Amino acid sequence: MWRGVAAHSPLLLRALPPPPPPTLLLVPTTNTTTTTTSLAPLLRASSPAPPRLRRVAAAAAAMHDGAAAALVMGGAYSLVLAFDKLSERHIVEQSLSRKIVHVLSGILFMSSWPFFSSSAAARYFAAIVPLLNCIRLLTHGLRLFTNEALIKSVTREGKPEELLRGPLYYVIVLLFCVLVFWRDSPVGVVSLSMMSGGDGFADIVGRRYGAIKLPYNRKKSWVGSISMFLSGFVFSIGMLFYFSCFGYICLDWERAIWKVALVSFAATLVESLPISDVLDDNISVPLASMLTAFLVFGSSPHVV
Ligand SMILES: Nc1ccn([C@@H]2O[C@H](COP(=O)(O)OP(=O)(O)OP(=O)(O)O)[C@@H](O)[C@H]2O)c(=O)n1
Ligand SMILES: C/C(=C\CO)CCC[C@H](C)CCC[C@H](C)CCCC(C)C
């Protein structure tokens, strides 16, 4: 009985013990414009598991998520170290190295989310990674500690205080999205794709090929903005497809493509404005993306 009631409230459902293997009934639903197949899981009502079994399940999930967080944290350190070595050996120039770290950090962090457990606490374990990186950037930016690899791979001019701006804002946005949106909301996925993939490529391409500047912002170019729109769109669709493959997000793709294009346009427009001196791109781009994505996708997770 409880499970039947809880089925209408994902949060309540998560609080109950994990259900027995659900009987999934593939229910193809058609409508005038597209055919979308929605998985309509029919959970058989079951009595709650005994307390001891719930404690064992919770402990197992915590160990699973703790290990996943440790692995992702190791990945974060390795990414920074790898690109420090590549730029140190002049295999990759420092400005390019920084932007590749910018692109990969967000995309790879999101890509790790399906490997956390289905526990309601999983997002908090995943949040440990950006939280520890916030602390790392703060302590190194305030010169409490020194790490040349970190400074060289994520700063423009090699000054520790630079860690307290773009990189810190970037990681705070990762922390916000993993806690507030997590893996079952397109809003967070699209916003992080725009911040990491979109803004990253705007810089990578615009810095090299952006000769024709925007009329209202001589620091930005048409090529850079077009690159932001296209890469933000591609990364967003790619990450939405990735999470839909794991069953976390179910989309009507014909409508979703137009929604993502609108979010990408809004984020690109905001990024092109001459406001970087007042508001860092790592704040304005995800903020514009979240607001637009919230308007077009709505607040309901899972099915949009
Ligand atoms: N729409 C855009 C965005 C960026 N750029 C190019 O990329 C450089 C850096 O872009 P920006 O997004 O401002 O990066 P910042 O975060 O400000 O710089 P950094 O990442 O190095 O701090 C710009 O000076 C410009 O040459 C561009 O041509 N067009
Ligand atoms: C250079 C950056 C922003 C400036 O525009 C990015 C800074 C990245 C942080 C130093 C490291 C962030 C790591 C992520 C929280 C986790 C990544 C995990 C993944 C598996 C590599």
Short mmCIF file of C-alpha atoms and ligand atoms in Angstrom, two decimals:
data_model
loop_
_atom_site.label_atom_id
_atom_site.label_comp_id
_atom_site.label_asym_id
_atom_site.label_seq_id
_atom_site.Cartn_x
_atom_site.Cartn_y
_atom_site.Cartn_z
CA MET A 1 0.00 0.00 0.00
CA TRP A 2 2.75 2.44 0.99
CA ARG A 3 4.71 1.81 -2.14
CA GLY A 4 1.63 2.48 -4.23
CA VAL A 5 1.22 5.85 -2.51
CA ALA A 6 4.95 6.57 -2.58
CA ALA A 7 5.13 5.79 -6.30
CA HIS A 8 3.64 9.21 -6.94
CA SER A 9 6.35 10.90 -4.90
CA PRO A 10 9.90 10.06 -6.02
CA LEU A 11 11.27 11.56 -2.80
CA LEU A 12 9.00 9.44 -0.63
CA LEU A 13 9.73 6.42 -2.80
CA ARG A 14 13.45 6.89 -2.20
CA ALA A 15 12.91 6.91 1.56
CA LEU A 16 11.36 3.44 1.45
CA PRO A 17 13.52 0.31 1.23
CA PRO A 18 14.56 -0.62 -2.31
CA PRO A 19 11.68 -2.42 -4.03
CA PRO A 20 11.91 -6.00 -5.29
CA PRO A 21 12.94 -6.18 -8.97
CA PRO A 22 10.20 -4.18 -10.75
CA THR A 23 8.13 -5.67 -13.51
CA LEU A 24 8.81 -3.32 -16.34
CA LEU A 25 6.07 -3.01 -18.89
CA LEU A 26 7.17 -1.36 -22.11
CA VAL A 27 4.27 0.85 -22.99
CA PRO A 28 4.73 2.43 -26.43
CA THR A 29 2.76 5.64 -26.48
CA THR A 30 2.15 7.47 -29.74
CA ASN A 31 1.07 11.00 -30.34
CA THR A 32 0.52 13.15 -33.42
CA THR A 33 4.09 14.40 -33.83
CA THR A 34 6.33 11.73 -32.44
CA THR A 35 6.31 8.29 -30.97
CA THR A 36 7.86 8.17 -27.55
CA THR A 37 8.23 4.94 -25.64
CA SER A 38 7.88 5.46 -21.96
CA LEU A 39 8.97 2.87 -19.52
CA ALA A 40 6.04 2.51 -17.16
CA PRO A 41 7.51 0.47 -14.33
CA LEU A 42 4.78 -1.36 -12.41
CA LEU A 43 6.09 -1.88 -8.92
CA ARG A 44 4.35 -4.66 -7.10
CA ALA A 45 3.20 -3.45 -3.69
CA SER A 46 5.39 -5.09 -1.08
CA SER A 47 5.76 -4.90 2.66
CA PRO A 48 8.78 -2.82 3.81
CA ALA A 49 12.04 -4.74 4.33
CA PRO A 50 12.98 -5.63 7.90
CA PRO A 51 15.08 -2.91 9.66
CA ARG A 52 18.24 -5.03 9.66
CA LEU A 53 18.06 -5.54 5.91
CA ARG A 54 17.54 -1.81 5.42
CA ARG A 55 20.65 -1.07 7.50
CA VAL A 56 22.72 -3.52 5.47
CA ALA A 57 21.42 -2.04 2.20
CA ALA A 58 22.19 1.50 3.40
CA ALA A 59 25.71 0.52 4.47
CA ALA A 60 26.37 -1.20 1.14
CA ALA A 61 25.17 1.87 -0.76
CA ALA A 62 27.36 4.15 1.37
CA MET A 63 30.44 2.00 0.68
CA HIS A 64 29.61 1.98 -3.04
CA ASP A 65 29.21 5.77 -3.14
CA GLY A 66 32.27 6.39 -0.99
CA ALA A 67 34.39 4.35 -3.39
CA ALA A 68 32.88 6.13 -6.40
CA ALA A 69 33.62 9.55 -4.87
CA ALA A 70 37.21 8.52 -4.13
CA LEU A 71 37.71 7.33 -7.72
CA VAL A 72 36.25 10.56 -9.16
CA MET A 73 38.44 12.64 -6.81
CA GLY A 74 41.43 10.66 -8.07
CA GLY A 75 40.32 11.46 -11.61
CA ALA A 76 40.20 15.16 -10.79
CA TYR A 77 43.75 15.15 -9.44
CA SER A 78 44.97 13.09 -12.41
CA LEU A 79 43.35 15.44 -14.93
CA VAL A 80 45.03 18.51 -13.44
CA LEU A 81 48.39 16.71 -13.12
CA ALA A 82 48.24 15.36 -16.68
CA PHE A 83 47.64 18.76 -18.23
CA ASP A 84 50.28 20.35 -16.03
CA LYS A 85 52.81 17.90 -17.46
CA LEU A 86 51.55 18.44 -21.03
CA SER A 87 51.88 22.22 -20.73
CA GLU A 88 55.19 21.94 -18.83
CA ARG A 89 56.61 19.95 -21.74
CA HIS A 90 55.06 22.43 -24.18
CA ILE A 91 53.04 19.65 -25.75
CA VAL A 92 49.94 21.77 -25.11
CA GLU A 93 50.15 25.55 -24.64
CA GLN A 94 49.01 26.73 -21.23
CA SER A 95 45.91 28.70 -22.33
CA LEU A 96 44.73 25.68 -24.35
CA SER A 97 45.56 23.31 -21.47
CA ARG A 98 43.45 25.43 -19.11
CA LYS A 99 40.46 25.38 -21.42
CA ILE A 100 40.70 21.64 -22.03
CA VAL A 101 40.65 21.15 -18.25
CA HIS A 102 37.65 23.52 -18.21
CA VAL A 103 35.81 21.39 -20.81
CA LEU A 104 36.74 17.96 -19.44
CA SER A 105 36.16 18.65 -15.73
CA GLY A 106 32.45 19.34 -16.08
CA ILE A 107 31.73 16.73 -18.75
CA LEU A 108 33.68 13.95 -17.01
CA PHE A 109 32.22 14.82 -13.62
CA MET A 110 28.69 14.54 -15.01
CA SER A 111 29.64 11.32 -16.80
CA SER A 112 30.55 9.76 -13.44
CA TRP A 113 27.11 10.35 -11.90
CA PRO A 114 25.44 7.11 -13.13
CA PHE A 115 28.14 5.10 -11.35
CA PHE A 116 26.94 6.21 -7.94
CA SER A 117 24.28 4.07 -6.27
CA SER A 118 20.53 4.56 -6.49
CA SER A 119 20.48 5.66 -2.85
CA ALA A 120 18.91 9.02 -1.98
CA ALA A 121 22.28 9.93 -0.40
CA ALA A 122 24.27 9.27 -3.61
CA ARG A 123 24.22 12.91 -4.75
CA TYR A 124 25.78 13.98 -1.45
CA PHE A 125 28.64 11.56 -1.93
CA ALA A 126 29.12 12.87 -5.48
CA ALA A 127 29.07 16.44 -4.09
CA ILE A 128 32.14 15.62 -1.95
CA VAL A 129 34.31 15.91 -5.08
CA PRO A 130 33.49 19.52 -6.03
CA LEU A 131 33.39 20.42 -2.32
CA LEU A 132 36.94 19.17 -1.76
CA ASN A 133 38.03 20.99 -4.93
CA CYS A 134 36.44 24.19 -3.61
CA ILE A 135 38.49 23.82 -0.45
CA ARG A 136 41.58 23.03 -2.53
CA LEU A 137 41.16 26.12 -4.69
CA LEU A 138 40.45 28.32 -1.66
CA THR A 139 43.47 27.14 0.35
CA HIS A 140 45.82 27.40 -2.64
CA GLY A 141 44.34 30.68 -3.86
CA LEU A 142 44.85 32.16 -0.37
CA ARG A 143 48.44 30.81 -0.48
CA LEU A 144 47.89 28.59 2.56
CA PHE A 145 49.32 25.83 0.44
CA THR A 146 51.27 25.79 -2.84
CA ASN A 147 50.72 23.42 -5.74
CA GLU A 148 52.48 24.50 -8.91
CA ALA A 149 50.71 21.84 -11.00
CA LEU A 150 47.30 23.14 -10.00
CA ILE A 151 48.25 26.79 -10.51
CA LYS A 152 49.84 26.23 -13.91
CA SER A 153 47.04 24.05 -15.28
CA VAL A 154 44.09 26.19 -14.27
CA THR A 155 45.30 29.79 -14.16
CA ARG A 156 45.91 32.19 -17.05
CA GLU A 157 48.97 33.97 -15.64
CA GLY A 158 50.19 31.51 -12.99
CA LYS A 159 49.06 33.66 -10.05
CA PRO A 160 47.54 31.72 -7.12
CA GLU A 161 44.87 34.40 -6.56
CA GLU A 162 43.43 33.57 -9.98
CA LEU A 163 42.19 30.29 -8.46
CA LEU A 164 39.70 32.33 -6.43
CA ARG A 165 37.85 33.57 -9.51
CA GLY A 166 36.98 31.52 -12.63
CA PRO A 167 38.06 28.09 -11.33
CA LEU A 168 36.38 28.56 -7.93
CA TYR A 169 33.13 29.81 -9.48
CA TYR A 170 33.23 26.86 -11.88
CA VAL A 171 33.52 24.29 -9.07
CA ILE A 172 30.85 26.04 -6.97
CA VAL A 173 28.47 25.69 -9.94
CA LEU A 174 29.33 21.98 -10.17
CA LEU A 175 28.55 21.63 -6.45
CA PHE A 176 25.25 23.51 -6.82
CA CYS A 177 24.09 21.46 -9.81
CA VAL A 178 24.96 18.07 -8.30
CA LEU A 179 23.03 18.93 -5.12
CA VAL A 180 20.04 20.74 -6.60
CA PHE A 181 19.51 19.04 -9.98
CA TRP A 182 21.56 15.77 -9.89
CA ARG A 183 21.23 13.21 -12.70
CA ASP A 184 17.48 13.14 -13.24
CA SER A 185 16.94 16.76 -14.28
CA PRO A 186 17.82 18.13 -17.73
CA VAL A 187 18.30 21.59 -16.19
CA GLY A 188 21.56 20.73 -14.44
CA VAL A 189 22.87 18.56 -17.26
CA VAL A 190 22.29 21.24 -19.90
CA SER A 191 23.64 24.05 -17.68
CA LEU A 192 26.90 22.22 -16.95
CA SER A 193 27.25 21.26 -20.62
CA MET A 194 26.92 24.92 -21.60
CA MET A 195 29.40 26.07 -18.95
CA SER A 196 32.04 23.43 -19.62
CA GLY A 197 31.57 22.41 -23.25
CA GLY A 198 30.05 25.58 -24.68
CA ASP A 199 32.09 28.30 -22.94
CA GLY A 200 35.24 26.20 -23.19
CA PHE A 201 35.05 25.87 -26.97
CA ALA A 202 34.08 29.52 -27.38
CA ASP A 203 37.48 30.35 -25.93
CA ILE A 204 39.43 27.59 -27.70
CA VAL A 205 38.05 28.46 -31.16
CA GLY A 206 37.45 32.18 -30.66
CA ARG A 207 40.96 32.85 -29.37
CA ARG A 208 42.45 31.28 -32.49
CA TYR A 209 40.06 32.14 -35.28
CA GLY A 210 38.02 35.03 -33.89
CA ALA A 211 39.32 37.87 -36.08
CA ILE A 212 35.92 39.41 -36.75
CA LYS A 213 34.78 40.85 -33.42
CA LEU A 214 31.24 41.39 -32.21
CA PRO A 215 29.99 44.97 -32.77
CA TYR A 216 28.97 45.33 -29.12
CA ASN A 217 31.91 43.50 -27.57
CA ARG A 218 35.35 43.87 -29.14
CA LYS A 219 36.76 41.16 -26.83
CA LYS A 220 34.50 38.49 -28.29
CA SER A 221 34.04 37.29 -31.87
CA TRP A 222 31.37 35.85 -34.15
CA VAL A 223 33.35 32.65 -34.56
CA GLY A 224 33.71 32.28 -30.80
CA SER A 225 29.99 32.80 -30.20
CA ILE A 226 28.96 30.46 -33.01
CA SER A 227 31.36 27.87 -31.55
CA MET A 228 29.77 28.33 -28.16
CA PHE A 229 26.27 27.82 -29.55
CA LEU A 230 27.18 24.71 -31.54
CA SER A 231 29.42 23.04 -28.95
CA GLY A 232 27.03 23.84 -26.12
CA PHE A 233 24.18 22.35 -28.15
CA VAL A 234 26.13 19.20 -29.08
CA PHE A 235 27.45 18.60 -25.55
CA SER A 236 23.98 19.17 -24.07
CA ILE A 237 22.25 16.76 -26.44
CA GLY A 238 25.05 14.25 -25.98
CA MET A 239 24.85 14.36 -22.18
CA LEU A 240 21.03 14.23 -22.21
CA PHE A 241 21.23 11.14 -24.43
CA TYR A 242 23.85 9.65 -22.08
CA PHE A 243 21.59 10.06 -19.04
CA SER A 244 18.54 8.85 -20.97
CA CYS A 245 20.47 5.64 -21.82
CA PHE A 246 20.75 5.02 -18.06
CA GLY A 247 17.02 5.70 -17.67
CA TYR A 248 17.41 8.85 -15.55
CA ILE A 249 15.88 11.21 -18.10
CA CYS A 250 13.13 10.39 -20.60
CA LEU A 251 12.68 12.94 -23.37
CA ASP A 252 10.47 13.67 -26.35
CA TRP A 253 13.54 14.27 -28.50
CA GLU A 254 11.86 16.32 -31.24
CA ARG A 255 10.81 18.88 -28.62
CA ALA A 256 13.98 18.51 -26.57
CA ILE A 257 16.21 19.49 -29.50
CA TRP A 258 14.40 22.82 -29.86
CA LYS A 259 14.49 23.40 -26.11
CA VAL A 260 18.25 22.79 -25.98
CA ALA A 261 18.77 25.07 -28.98
CA LEU A 262 16.91 27.84 -27.12
CA VAL A 263 19.01 27.33 -23.98
CA SER A 264 22.18 27.36 -26.08
CA PHE A 265 21.13 30.57 -27.81
CA ALA A 266 20.36 32.29 -24.51
CA ALA A 267 23.66 31.20 -22.95
CA THR A 268 25.60 32.25 -26.05
CA LEU A 269 23.94 35.67 -26.05
CA VAL A 270 24.74 36.23 -22.36
CA GLU A 271 28.34 35.02 -22.82
CA SER A 272 28.83 37.47 -25.70
CA LEU A 273 27.82 40.50 -23.60
CA PRO A 274 30.61 42.82 -22.34
CA ILE A 275 29.97 41.91 -18.69
CA SER A 276 32.87 39.51 -18.00
CA ASP A 277 34.60 42.18 -15.88
CA VAL A 278 31.52 42.43 -13.68
CA LEU A 279 30.21 38.87 -13.79
CA ASP A 280 32.49 35.94 -14.61
CA ASP A 281 31.40 33.72 -17.53
CA ASN A 282 31.47 30.77 -15.13
CA ILE A 283 28.56 32.38 -13.32
CA SER A 284 26.64 34.18 -16.10
CA VAL A 285 26.63 31.22 -18.55
CA PRO A 286 25.30 28.54 -16.14
CA LEU A 287 22.88 31.05 -14.59
CA ALA A 288 21.40 31.96 -17.99
CA SER A 289 21.29 28.27 -18.91
CA MET A 290 19.53 27.27 -15.69
CA LEU A 291 16.89 29.99 -15.99
CA THR A 292 16.16 29.22 -19.66
CA ALA A 293 16.27 25.43 -19.14
CA PHE A 294 13.93 25.74 -16.14
CA LEU A 295 11.46 27.70 -18.31
CA VAL A 296 11.55 25.29 -21.25
CA PHE A 297 11.98 21.95 -19.44
CA GLY A 298 10.04 22.74 -16.28
CA SER A 299 10.90 21.54 -12.81
CA SER A 300 9.71 17.93 -13.10
CA PRO A 301 12.63 15.49 -13.29
CA HIS A 302 12.69 12.27 -15.31
CA VAL A 303 10.11 12.81 -18.04
CA VAL A 304 10.02 16.07 -19.97
N1 LIG B 1 32.41 34.43 -27.72
C1 LIG B 1 33.76 34.41 -27.58
C2 LIG B 1 34.38 33.97 -26.40
C3 LIG B 1 35.77 33.98 -26.31
N2 LIG B 1 36.52 34.43 -27.38
C4 LIG B 1 38.00 34.45 -27.30
O1 LIG B 1 38.48 33.73 -26.15
C5 LIG B 1 39.16 34.62 -25.25
C6 LIG B 1 38.84 34.28 -23.82
O2 LIG B 1 37.43 34.24 -23.75
P1 LIG B 1 36.64 34.29 -22.35
O3 LIG B 1 35.43 33.46 -22.44
O4 LIG B 1 36.50 35.71 -21.96
O5 LIG B 1 37.61 33.57 -21.39
P2 LIG B 1 37.91 34.08 -19.97
O6 LIG B 1 37.26 33.09 -19.06
O7 LIG B 1 37.61 35.49 -19.73
O8 LIG B 1 39.43 33.97 -20.08
P3 LIG B 1 40.15 32.93 -19.23
O9 LIG B 1 39.34 31.67 -19.41
O10 LIG B 1 41.51 32.84 -19.83
O11 LIG B 1 40.08 33.51 -17.85
C7 LIG B 1 38.65 36.00 -25.62
O12 LIG B 1 39.60 37.00 -25.24
C8 LIG B 1 38.51 35.88 -27.13
O13 LIG B 1 39.77 35.99 -27.75
C9 LIG B 1 35.89 34.85 -28.54
O14 LIG B 1 36.56 35.25 -29.49
N3 LIG B 1 34.53 34.86 -28.62
C1 LIG B 2 40.08 25.77 -15.40
C2 LIG B 2 38.72 25.67 -14.86
C3 LIG B 2 37.87 26.73 -14.81
C4 LIG B 2 38.22 28.10 -15.29
O1 LIG B 2 37.36 28.54 -16.31
C5 LIG B 2 38.29 24.32 -14.33
C6 LIG B 2 38.83 24.09 -12.90
C7 LIG B 2 38.69 22.60 -12.56
C8 LIG B 2 39.06 22.27 -11.11
C9 LIG B 2 40.45 22.69 -10.75
C10 LIG B 2 38.91 20.77 -10.88
C11 LIG B 2 37.42 20.36 -10.88
C12 LIG B 2 37.29 18.84 -10.78
C13 LIG B 2 35.83 18.40 -10.76
C14 LIG B 2 35.11 18.88 -9.54
C15 LIG B 2 35.74 16.88 -10.82
C16 LIG B 2 36.28 16.32 -12.14
C17 LIG B 2 36.26 14.81 -12.08
C18 LIG B 2 36.56 14.16 -13.41
C19 LIG B 2 36.46 12.67 -13.31
C20 LIG B 2 37.91 14.60 -13.97
#
